CSV table of C-alpha atoms in Angstrom, one decimal:
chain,number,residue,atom,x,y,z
M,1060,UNK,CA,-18.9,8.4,-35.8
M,1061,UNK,CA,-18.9,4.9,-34.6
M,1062,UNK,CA,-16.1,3.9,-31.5
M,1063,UNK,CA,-14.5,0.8,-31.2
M,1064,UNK,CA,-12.0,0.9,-28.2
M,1065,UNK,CA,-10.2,-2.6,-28.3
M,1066,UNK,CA,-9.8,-4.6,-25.1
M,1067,UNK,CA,-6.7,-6.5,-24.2
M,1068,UNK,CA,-5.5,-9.3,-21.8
M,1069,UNK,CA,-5.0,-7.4,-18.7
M,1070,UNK,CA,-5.9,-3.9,-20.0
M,1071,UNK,CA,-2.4,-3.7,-21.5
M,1072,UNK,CA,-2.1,0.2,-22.7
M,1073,UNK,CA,1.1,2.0,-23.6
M,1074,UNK,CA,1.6,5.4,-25.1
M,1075,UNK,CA,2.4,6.1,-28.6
M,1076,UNK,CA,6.2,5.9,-29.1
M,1077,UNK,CA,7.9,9.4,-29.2
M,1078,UNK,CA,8.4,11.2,-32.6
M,1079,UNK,CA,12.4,9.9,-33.1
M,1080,UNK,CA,14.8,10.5,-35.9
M,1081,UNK,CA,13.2,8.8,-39.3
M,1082,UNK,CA,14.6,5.8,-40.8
M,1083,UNK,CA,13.0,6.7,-44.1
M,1084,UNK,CA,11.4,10.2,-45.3
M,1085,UNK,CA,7.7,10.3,-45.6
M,1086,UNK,CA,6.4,9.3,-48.8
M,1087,UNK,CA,4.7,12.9,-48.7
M,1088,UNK,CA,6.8,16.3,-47.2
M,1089,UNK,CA,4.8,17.6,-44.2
M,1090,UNK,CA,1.8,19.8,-44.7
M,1091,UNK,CA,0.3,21.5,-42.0
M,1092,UNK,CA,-3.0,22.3,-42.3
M,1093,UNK,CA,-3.8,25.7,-41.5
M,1094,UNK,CA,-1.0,28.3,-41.2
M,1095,UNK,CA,1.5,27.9,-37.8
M,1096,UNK,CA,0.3,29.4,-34.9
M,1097,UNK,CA,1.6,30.6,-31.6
M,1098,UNK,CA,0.3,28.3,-29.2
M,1099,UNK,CA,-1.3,29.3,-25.6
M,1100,UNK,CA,0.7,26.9,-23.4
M,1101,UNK,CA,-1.4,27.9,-20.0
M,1102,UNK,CA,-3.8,24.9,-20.3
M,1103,UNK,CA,-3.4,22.2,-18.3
M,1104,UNK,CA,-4.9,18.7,-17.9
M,1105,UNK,CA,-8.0,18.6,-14.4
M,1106,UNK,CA,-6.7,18.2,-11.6
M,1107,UNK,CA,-8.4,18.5,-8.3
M,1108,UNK,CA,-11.0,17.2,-6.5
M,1109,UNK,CA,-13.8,18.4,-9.2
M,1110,UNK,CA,-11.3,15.9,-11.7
M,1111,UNK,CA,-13.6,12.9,-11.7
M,1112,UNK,CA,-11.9,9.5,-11.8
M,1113,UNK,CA,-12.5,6.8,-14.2
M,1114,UNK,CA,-13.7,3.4,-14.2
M,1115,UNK,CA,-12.6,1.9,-17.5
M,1116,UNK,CA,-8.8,1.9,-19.7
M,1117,UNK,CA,-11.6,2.6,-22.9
M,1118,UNK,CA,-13.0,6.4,-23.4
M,1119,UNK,CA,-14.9,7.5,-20.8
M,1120,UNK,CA,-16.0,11.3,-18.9
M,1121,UNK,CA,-13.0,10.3,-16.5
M,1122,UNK,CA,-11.4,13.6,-16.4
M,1123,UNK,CA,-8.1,11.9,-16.7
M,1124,UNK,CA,-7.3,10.1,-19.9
M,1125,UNK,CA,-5.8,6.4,-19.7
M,1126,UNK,CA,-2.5,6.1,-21.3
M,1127,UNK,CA,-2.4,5.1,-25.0
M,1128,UNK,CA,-4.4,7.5,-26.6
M,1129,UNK,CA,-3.3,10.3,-28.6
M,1130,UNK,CA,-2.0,13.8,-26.9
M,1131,UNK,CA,-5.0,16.4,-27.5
M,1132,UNK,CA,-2.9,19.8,-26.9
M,1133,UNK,CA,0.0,21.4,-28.1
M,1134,UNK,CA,1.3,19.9,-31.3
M,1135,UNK,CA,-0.4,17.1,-32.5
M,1136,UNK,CA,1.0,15.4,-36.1
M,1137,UNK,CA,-1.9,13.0,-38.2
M,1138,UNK,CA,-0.7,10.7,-40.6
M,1139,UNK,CA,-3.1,10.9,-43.7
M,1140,UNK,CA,-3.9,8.0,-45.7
M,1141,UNK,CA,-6.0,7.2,-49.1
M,1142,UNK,CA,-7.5,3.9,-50.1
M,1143,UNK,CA,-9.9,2.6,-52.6
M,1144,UNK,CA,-10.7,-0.8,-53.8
M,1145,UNK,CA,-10.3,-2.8,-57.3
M,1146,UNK,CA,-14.3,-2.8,-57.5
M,1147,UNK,CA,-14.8,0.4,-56.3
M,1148,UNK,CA,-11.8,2.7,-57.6
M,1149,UNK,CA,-11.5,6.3,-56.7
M,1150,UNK,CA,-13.2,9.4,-59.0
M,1151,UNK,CA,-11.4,11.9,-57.9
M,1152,UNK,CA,-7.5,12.7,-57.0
M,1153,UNK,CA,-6.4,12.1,-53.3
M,1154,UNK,CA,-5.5,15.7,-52.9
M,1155,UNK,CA,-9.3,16.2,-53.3
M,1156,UNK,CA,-10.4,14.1,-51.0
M,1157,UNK,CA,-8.0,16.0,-48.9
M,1158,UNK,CA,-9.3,18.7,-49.3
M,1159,UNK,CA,-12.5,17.6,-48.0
M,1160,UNK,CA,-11.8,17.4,-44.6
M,1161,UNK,CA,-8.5,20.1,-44.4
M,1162,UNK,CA,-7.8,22.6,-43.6
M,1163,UNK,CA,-10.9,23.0,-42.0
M,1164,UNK,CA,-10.5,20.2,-39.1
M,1165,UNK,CA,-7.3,22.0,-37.6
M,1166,UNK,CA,-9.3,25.2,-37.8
M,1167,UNK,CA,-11.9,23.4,-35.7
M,1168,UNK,CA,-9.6,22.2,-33.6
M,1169,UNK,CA,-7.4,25.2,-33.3
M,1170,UNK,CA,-10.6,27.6,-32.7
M,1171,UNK,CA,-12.2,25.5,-30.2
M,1172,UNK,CA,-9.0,24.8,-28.1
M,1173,UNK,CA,-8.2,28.9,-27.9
M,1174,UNK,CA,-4.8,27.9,-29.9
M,1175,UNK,CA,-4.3,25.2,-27.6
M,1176,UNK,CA,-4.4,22.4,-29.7
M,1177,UNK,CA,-2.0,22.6,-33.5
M,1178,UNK,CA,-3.5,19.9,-35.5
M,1179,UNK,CA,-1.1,19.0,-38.3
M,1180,UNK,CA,-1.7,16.7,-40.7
M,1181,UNK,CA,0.8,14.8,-43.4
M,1182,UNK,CA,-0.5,13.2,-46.5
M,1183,UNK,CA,0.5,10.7,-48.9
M,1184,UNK,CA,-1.5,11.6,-51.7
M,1185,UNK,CA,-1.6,8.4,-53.9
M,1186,UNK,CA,-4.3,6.0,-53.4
M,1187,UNK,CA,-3.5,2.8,-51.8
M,1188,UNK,CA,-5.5,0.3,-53.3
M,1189,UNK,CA,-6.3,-2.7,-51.2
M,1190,UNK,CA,-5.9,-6.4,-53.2
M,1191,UNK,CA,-9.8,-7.7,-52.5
M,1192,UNK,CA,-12.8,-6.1,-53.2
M,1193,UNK,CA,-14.8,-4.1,-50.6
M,1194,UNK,CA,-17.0,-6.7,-49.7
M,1195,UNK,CA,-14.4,-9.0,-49.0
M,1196,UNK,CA,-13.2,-7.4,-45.8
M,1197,UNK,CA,-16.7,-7.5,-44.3
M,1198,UNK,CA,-16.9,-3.8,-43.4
M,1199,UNK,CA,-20.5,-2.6,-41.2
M,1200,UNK,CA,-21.4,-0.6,-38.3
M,1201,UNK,CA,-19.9,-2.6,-35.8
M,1202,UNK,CA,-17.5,-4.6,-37.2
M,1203,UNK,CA,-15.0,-5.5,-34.6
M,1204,UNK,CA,-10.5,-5.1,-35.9
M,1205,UNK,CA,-10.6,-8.7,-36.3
M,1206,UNK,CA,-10.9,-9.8,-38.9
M,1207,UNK,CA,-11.7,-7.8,-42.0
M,1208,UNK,CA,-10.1,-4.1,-40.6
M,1209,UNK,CA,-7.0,-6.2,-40.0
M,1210,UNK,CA,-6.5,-7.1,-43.0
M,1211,UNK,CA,-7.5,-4.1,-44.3
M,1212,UNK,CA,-4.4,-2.2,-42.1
M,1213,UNK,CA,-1.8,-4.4,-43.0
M,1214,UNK,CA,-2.4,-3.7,-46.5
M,1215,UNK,CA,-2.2,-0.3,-45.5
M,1216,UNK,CA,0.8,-0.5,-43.5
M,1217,UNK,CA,2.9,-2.9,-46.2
M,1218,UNK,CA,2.2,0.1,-48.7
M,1219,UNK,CA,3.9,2.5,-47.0
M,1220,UNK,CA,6.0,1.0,-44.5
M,1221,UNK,CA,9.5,2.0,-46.5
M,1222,UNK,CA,8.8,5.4,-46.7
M,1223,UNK,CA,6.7,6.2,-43.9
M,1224,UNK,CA,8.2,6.6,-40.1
M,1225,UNK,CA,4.8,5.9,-38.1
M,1226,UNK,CA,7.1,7.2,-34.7
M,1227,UNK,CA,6.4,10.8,-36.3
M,1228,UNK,CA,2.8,10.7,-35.9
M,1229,UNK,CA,0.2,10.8,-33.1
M,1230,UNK,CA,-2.7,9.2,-34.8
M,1231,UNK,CA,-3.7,8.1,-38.5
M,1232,UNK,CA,-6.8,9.1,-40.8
M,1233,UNK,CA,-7.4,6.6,-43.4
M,1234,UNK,CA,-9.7,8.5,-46.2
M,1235,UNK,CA,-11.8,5.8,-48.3
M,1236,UNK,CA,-12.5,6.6,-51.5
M,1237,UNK,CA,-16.6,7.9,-50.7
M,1238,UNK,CA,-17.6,5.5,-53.5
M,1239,UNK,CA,-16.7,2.5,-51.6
M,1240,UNK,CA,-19.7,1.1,-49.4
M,1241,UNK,CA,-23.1,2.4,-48.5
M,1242,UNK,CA,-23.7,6.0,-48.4
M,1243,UNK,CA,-23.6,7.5,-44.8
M,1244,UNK,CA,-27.0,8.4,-44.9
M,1245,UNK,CA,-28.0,4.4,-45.1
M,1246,UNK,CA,-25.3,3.3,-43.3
M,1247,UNK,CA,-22.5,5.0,-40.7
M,1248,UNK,CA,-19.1,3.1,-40.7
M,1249,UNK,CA,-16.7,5.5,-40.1
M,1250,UNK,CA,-15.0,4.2,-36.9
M,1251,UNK,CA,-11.8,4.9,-34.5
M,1252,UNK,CA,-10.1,2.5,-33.0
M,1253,UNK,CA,-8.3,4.4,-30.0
M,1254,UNK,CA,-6.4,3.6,-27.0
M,1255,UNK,CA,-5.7,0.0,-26.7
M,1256,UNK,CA,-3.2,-1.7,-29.2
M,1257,UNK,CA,-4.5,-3.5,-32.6
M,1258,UNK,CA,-1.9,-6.1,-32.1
M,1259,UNK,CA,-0.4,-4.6,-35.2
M,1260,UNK,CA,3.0,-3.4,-35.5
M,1261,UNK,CA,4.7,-1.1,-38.1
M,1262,UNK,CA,8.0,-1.9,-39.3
M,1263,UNK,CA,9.5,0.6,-37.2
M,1264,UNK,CA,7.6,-0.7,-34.3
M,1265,UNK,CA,5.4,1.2,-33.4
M,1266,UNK,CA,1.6,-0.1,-32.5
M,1267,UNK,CA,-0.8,0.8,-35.4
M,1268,UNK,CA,-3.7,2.6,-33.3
M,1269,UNK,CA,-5.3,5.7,-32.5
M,1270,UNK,CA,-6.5,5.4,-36.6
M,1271,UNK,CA,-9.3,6.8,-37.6
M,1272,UNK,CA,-11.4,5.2,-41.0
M,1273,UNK,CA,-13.3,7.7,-42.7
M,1274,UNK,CA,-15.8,6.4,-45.2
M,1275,UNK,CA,-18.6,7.9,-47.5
M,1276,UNK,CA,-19.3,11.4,-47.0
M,1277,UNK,CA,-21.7,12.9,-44.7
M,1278,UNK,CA,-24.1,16.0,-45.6
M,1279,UNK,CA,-24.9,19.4,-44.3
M,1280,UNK,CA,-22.6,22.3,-44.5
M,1281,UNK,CA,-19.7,21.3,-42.1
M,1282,UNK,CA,-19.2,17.7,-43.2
M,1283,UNK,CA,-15.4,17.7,-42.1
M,1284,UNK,CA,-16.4,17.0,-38.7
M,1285,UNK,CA,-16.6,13.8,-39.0
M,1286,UNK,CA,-13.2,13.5,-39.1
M,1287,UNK,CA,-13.1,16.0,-35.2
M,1288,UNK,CA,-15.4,13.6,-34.1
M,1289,UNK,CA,-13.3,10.5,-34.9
M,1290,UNK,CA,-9.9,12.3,-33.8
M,1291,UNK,CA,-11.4,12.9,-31.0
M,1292,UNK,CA,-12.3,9.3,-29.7
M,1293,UNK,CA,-8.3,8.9,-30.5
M,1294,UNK,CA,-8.3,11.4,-27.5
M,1295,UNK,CA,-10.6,9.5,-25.0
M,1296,UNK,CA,-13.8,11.1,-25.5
M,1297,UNK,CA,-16.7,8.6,-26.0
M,1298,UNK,CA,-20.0,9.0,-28.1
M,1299,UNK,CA,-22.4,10.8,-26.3
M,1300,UNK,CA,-25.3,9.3,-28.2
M,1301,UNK,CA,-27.1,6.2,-27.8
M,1302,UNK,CA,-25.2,3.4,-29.9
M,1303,UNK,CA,-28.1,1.3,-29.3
M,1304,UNK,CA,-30.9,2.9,-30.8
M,1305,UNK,CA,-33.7,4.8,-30.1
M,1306,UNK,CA,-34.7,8.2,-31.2
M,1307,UNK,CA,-35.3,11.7,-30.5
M,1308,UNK,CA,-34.2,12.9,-26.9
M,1309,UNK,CA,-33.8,9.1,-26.4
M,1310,UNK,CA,-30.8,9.2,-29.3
M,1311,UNK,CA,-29.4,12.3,-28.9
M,1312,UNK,CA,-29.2,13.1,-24.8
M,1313,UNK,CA,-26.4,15.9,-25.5
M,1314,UNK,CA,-28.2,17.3,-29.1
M,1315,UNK,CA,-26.2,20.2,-30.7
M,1316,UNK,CA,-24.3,21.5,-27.9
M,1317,UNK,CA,-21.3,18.6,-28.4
M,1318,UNK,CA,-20.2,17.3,-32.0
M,1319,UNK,CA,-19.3,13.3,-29.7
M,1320,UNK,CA,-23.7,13.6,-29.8
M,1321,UNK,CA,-24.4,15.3,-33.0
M,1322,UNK,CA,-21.7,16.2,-35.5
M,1323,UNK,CA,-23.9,16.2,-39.1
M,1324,UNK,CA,-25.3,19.9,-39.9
M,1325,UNK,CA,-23.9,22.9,-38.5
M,1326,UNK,CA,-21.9,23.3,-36.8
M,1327,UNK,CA,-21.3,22.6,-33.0
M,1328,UNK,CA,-18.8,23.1,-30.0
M,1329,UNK,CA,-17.2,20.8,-27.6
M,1330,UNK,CA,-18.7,20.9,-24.2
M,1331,UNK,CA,-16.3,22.5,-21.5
M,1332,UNK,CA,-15.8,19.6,-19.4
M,1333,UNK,CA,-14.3,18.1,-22.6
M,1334,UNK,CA,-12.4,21.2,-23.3
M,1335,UNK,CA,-11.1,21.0,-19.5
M,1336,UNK,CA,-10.3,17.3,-20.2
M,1337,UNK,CA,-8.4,17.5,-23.4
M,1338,UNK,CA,-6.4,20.1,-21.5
M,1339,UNK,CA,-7.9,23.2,-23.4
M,1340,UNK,CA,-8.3,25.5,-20.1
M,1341,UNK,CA,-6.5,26.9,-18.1
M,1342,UNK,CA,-7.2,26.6,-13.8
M,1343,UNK,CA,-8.3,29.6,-13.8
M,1344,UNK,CA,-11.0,28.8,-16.4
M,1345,UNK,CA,-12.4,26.4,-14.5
M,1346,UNK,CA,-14.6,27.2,-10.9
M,1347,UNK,CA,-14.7,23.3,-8.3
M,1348,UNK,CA,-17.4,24.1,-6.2
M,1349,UNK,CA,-17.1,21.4,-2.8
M,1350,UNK,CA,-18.1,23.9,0.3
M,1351,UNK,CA,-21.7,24.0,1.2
M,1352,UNK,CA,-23.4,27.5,0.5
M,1353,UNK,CA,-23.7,29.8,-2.9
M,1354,UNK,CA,-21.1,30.8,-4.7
M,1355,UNK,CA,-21.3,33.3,-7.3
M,1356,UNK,CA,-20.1,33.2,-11.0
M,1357,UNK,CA,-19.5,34.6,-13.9
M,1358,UNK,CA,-19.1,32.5,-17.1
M,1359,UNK,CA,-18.3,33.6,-20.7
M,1360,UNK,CA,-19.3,31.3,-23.5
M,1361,UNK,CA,-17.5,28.9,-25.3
M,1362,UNK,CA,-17.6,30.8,-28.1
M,1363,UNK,CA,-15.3,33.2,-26.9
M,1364,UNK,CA,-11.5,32.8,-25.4
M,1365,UNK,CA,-10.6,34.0,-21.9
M,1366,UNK,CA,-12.5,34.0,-18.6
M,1367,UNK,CA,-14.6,31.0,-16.6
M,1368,UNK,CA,-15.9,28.7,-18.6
M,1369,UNK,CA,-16.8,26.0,-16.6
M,1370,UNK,CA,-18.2,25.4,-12.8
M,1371,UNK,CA,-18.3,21.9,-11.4
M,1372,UNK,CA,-19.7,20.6,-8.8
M,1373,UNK,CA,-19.1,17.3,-7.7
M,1374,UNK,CA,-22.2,14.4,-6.7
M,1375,UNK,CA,-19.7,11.9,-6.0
M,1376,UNK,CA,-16.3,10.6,-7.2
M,1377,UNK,CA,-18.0,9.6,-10.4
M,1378,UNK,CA,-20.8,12.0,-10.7
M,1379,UNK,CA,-21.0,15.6,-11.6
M,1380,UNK,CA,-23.4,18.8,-12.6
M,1381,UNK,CA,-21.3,21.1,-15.1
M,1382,UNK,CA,-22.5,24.6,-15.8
M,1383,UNK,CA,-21.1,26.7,-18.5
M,1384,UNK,CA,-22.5,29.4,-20.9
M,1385,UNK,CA,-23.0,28.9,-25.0
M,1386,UNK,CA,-23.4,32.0,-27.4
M,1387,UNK,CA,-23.6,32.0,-31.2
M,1388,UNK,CA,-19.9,31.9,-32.5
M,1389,UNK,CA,-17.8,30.8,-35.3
M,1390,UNK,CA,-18.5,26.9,-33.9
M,1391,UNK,CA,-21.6,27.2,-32.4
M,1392,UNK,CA,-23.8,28.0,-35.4
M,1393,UNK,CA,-27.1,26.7,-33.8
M,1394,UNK,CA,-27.3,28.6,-30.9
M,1395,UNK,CA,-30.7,30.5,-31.2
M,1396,UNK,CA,-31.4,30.6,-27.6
M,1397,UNK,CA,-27.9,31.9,-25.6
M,1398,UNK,CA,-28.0,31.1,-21.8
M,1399,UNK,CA,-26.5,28.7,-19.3
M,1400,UNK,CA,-26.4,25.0,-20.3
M,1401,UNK,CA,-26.5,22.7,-17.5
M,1402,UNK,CA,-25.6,18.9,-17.6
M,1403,UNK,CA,-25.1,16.0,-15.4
M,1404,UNK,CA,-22.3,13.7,-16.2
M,1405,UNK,CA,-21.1,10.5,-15.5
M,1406,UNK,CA,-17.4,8.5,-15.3
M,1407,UNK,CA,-18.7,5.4,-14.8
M,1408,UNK,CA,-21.3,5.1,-18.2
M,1409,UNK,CA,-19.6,4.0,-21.1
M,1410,UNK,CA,-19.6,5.5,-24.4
M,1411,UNK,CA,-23.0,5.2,-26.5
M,1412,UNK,CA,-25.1,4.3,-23.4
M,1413,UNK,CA,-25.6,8.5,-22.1
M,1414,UNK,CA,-22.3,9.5,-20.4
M,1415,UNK,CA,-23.9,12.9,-20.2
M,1416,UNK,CA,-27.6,14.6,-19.8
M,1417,UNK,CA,-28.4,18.4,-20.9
M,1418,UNK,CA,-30.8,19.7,-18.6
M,1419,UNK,CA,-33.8,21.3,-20.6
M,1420,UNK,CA,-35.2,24.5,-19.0
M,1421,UNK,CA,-38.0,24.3,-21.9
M,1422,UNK,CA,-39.2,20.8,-21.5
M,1423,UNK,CA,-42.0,20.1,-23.4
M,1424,UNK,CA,-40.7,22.7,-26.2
M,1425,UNK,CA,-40.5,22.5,-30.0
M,1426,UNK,CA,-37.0,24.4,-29.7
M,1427,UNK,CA,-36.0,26.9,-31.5
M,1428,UNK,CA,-33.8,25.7,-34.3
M,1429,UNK,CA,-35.9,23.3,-36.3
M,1430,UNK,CA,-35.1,23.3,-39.5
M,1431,UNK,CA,-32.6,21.4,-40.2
M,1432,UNK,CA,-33.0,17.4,-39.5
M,1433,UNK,CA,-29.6,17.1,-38.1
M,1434,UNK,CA,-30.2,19.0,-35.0
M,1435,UNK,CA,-32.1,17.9,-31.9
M,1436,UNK,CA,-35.1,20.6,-32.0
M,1437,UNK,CA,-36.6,19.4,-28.7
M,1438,UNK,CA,-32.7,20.4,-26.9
M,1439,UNK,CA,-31.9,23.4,-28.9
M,1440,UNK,CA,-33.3,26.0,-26.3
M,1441,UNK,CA,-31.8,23.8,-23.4
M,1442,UNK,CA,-29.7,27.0,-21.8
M,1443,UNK,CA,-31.3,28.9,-18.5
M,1444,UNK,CA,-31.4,32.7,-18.7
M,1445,UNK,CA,-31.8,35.0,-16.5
M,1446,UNK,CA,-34.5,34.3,-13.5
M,1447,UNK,CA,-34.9,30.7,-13.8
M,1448,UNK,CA,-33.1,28.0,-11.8
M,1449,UNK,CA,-31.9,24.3,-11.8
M,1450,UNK,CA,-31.9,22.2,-9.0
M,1451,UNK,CA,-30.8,18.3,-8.6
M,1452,UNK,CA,-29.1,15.9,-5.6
M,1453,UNK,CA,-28.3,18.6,-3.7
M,1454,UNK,CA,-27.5,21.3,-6.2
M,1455,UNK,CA,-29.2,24.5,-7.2
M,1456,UNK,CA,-27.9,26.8,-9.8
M,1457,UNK,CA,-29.8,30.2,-10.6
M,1458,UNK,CA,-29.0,32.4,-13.5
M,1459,UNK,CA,-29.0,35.9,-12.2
M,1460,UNK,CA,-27.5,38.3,-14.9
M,1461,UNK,CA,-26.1,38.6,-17.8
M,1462,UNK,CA,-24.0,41.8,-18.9
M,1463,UNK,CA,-23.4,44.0,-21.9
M,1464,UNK,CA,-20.7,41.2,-23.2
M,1465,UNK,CA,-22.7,38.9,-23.4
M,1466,UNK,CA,-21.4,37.0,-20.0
M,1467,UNK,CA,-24.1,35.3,-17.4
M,1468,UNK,CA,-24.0,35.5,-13.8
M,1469,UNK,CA,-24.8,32.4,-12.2
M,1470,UNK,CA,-25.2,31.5,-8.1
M,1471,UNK,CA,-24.3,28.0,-7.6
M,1472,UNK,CA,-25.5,26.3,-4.2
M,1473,UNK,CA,-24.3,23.1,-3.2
M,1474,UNK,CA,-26.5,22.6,0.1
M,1475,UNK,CA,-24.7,19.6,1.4
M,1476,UNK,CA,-21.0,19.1,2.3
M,1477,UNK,CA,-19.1,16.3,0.3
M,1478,UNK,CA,-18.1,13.1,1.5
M,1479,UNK,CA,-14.3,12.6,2.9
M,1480,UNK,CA,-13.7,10.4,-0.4
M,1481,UNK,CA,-14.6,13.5,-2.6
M,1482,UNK,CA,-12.3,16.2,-1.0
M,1483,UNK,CA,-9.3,14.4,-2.2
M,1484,UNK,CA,-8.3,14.5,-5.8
M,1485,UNK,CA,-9.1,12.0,-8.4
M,1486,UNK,CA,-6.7,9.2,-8.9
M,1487,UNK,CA,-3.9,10.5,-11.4
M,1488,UNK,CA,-5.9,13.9,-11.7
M,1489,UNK,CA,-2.2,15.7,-11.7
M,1490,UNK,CA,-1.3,14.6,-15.0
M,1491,UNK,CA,-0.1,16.8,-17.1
């Protein structure tokens, strides 16, 4: 749940190198979690002048993704990968660790992308056991590649290098044996290191990034997303919560409503402007408000496919308020208030300092889902129903129906006209 994005001289990035004929066979035959699926090809990447633009190489809210992380729709192939450690040797068989985290991470993914996204993953079920003990690679929250995870990967990569063609595969997930390290409830060290090189090279040349190290388990009844949450850093989405500390709404300014903030528990949906930014919608899906004046919408919730499901309206070119509807569904399990959620985002916040801010239309509540200590109480009745209103920098948004389906009406005001830099579109916004 942790993200380490490296930096490099100059911001060097470069994409993964394109799946190419293989030198050797996988040292597992492909298995594709989930069953294959006919995939909705109508979403594209933001574009437009509601496409923010980014200020960093490194995840960000910058509706466009930087070159060199992992693709986040159509077919996506994981390379999965088991090590444990002479002092801490693995209990159980790799294929149950395996079975852990899949299927059920492509059926996230697959439900929360409306078939947008086929997550595939590969194992090599045999554990690779590393020559050192654990301690001796100086894993923690926080520690950088250098040195201990680099030594770690190259052990990793020398195991399988003659039977594994890295140029197949989009990203890796490395699964530790759970038994290695603190538990996840003392300490969190799963991390991603996404985007920028590691300065290591397979065999077949290709950088070794975009790898995901999965350690200890976590609890609650959807544990697996740990691994969506990492994956999805390989995608450029940053952690929503504080890195830095703090606690209560001062940790967690997103709660339940995006598993980058909270993703122990139940659980809990991507918010649409990641959806829109992973490439998950399609135009149509997605309302840019920049004219002065209201403009009236109707939303369906995430939990659903089909219809709008996200209204923008730009503050500046690095600032936005994002309206969109949430409903109880197969991925949002915590929903025990449906309405309109509301946040302010920003492009130019880095990851674990508050990118984004949900807009609580019960401040001073005790929420309504407070059972369960993984869930922000305070933010679970966030969503605006019908007769109450939002307003900020120039922006008013008023929930005014909601109909037998279940979808809310919403008037949107923007009550100033942007400036001349924000009616032109986002630097590379057309990608994709």
């Amino acid at each position: 749940m942790r993200l380490l994005t490296l930096l490099v001289t100059a911001c060097t990035t470069f994409a993964l190198t394109s799946p190419a004929a293989s030198r050797a066979e996988p040292a597992a035959e492909p298995e594709p979690a989930g069953e294959p699926v006919t995939l909705e090809t109508d979403g594209r990447r933001p574009s437009g002048p509601c496409a923010l633009r980014g200020m960093t190489d490194s995840v960000s809210e910058a509706a466009d993704t930087p070159p060199g992380f992992a693709r986040s729709n159509g077919t996506v192939r994981a390379l999965t990968l088991f090590v444990d450690f002479p002092d801490a040797q693995a209990e159980g068989t790799p294929q149950e660790r395996y079975a852990e985290f899949f299927p059920a991470v492509a059926d996230y993914y697959r439900t929360s992308s409306y078939g947008r996204l086929d997550y595939r993953s590969t194992p090599v079920p045999r554990w690779i056991r590393m020559s050192r003990k654990y301690a001796a690679y100086g894993i923690a929250r926080g520690a950088p590649f250098e040195r201990g995870y680099r030594a770690l990967s190259k052990e990793i990569v020398d195991a399988v290098d003659d039977t594994v063609d890295f140029r197949r595969f989009d990203l890796v997930n490395v699964l530790v044996t759970p038994n290695a390290g603190p538990p996840a409830t003392e300490d969190v060290q799963s991390v991603t290191f996404a985007g920028a090189p590691t300065g290591l090279t397979t065999g077949d040349g290709t950088p070794f990034k975009n790898v995901s190290f999965i350690w200890s388990r976590q609890t609650g009844d959807s544990p697996y997303r740990v691994l969506n949450h990492e994956n999805a850093h390989a995608f450029g989405l940053p952690d929503l919560y504080y890195t830095g500390g703090g606690s209560g709404l001062l940790k967690t300014p997103v709660g339940h409503w995006d598993l980058m903030d909270e993703d122990w528990g139940p659980s809990d949906d991507f918010l649409a402007w990641h959806k829109w930014k992973l490439g998950w919608l399609a135009p149509g899906q997605v309302e840019c408000v920049m004219t002065p004046g209201p403009r009236t919408v109707t939303l369906t919730p995430a939990s659903v496919p089909g219809g709008t499901k996200l209204t923008v309206v730009p503050l500046s070119r690095t600032r936005a308020v994002t309206v969109e509807a949430r409903a109880r569904g197969p991925l949002d399990r915590t929903v025990c208030r449906p309405g309109v959620l509301v946040t302010t985002l920003a492009t130019d916040i880095p990851s674990g300092a508050g990118p984004v801010h949900v807009s609580d239309a019960t401040p001073g509540s005790d929420g309504c889902w407070t059972t369960d200590p993984n869930v922000n109480p305070q933010l679970s009745d966030a969503p605006y129903v019908v007769g109450e209103r939002f307003s900020t920098g120039g922006v008013r948004v008023a929930v005014t129906g909601r109909d037998p389906d279940g979808n809310w009406r919403v008037t949107v005001e923007r009550l100033r006209p942007p400036s001349s830099r924000l009616s032109r579109p986002a630097s590379g916004a057309a990608r994709g």
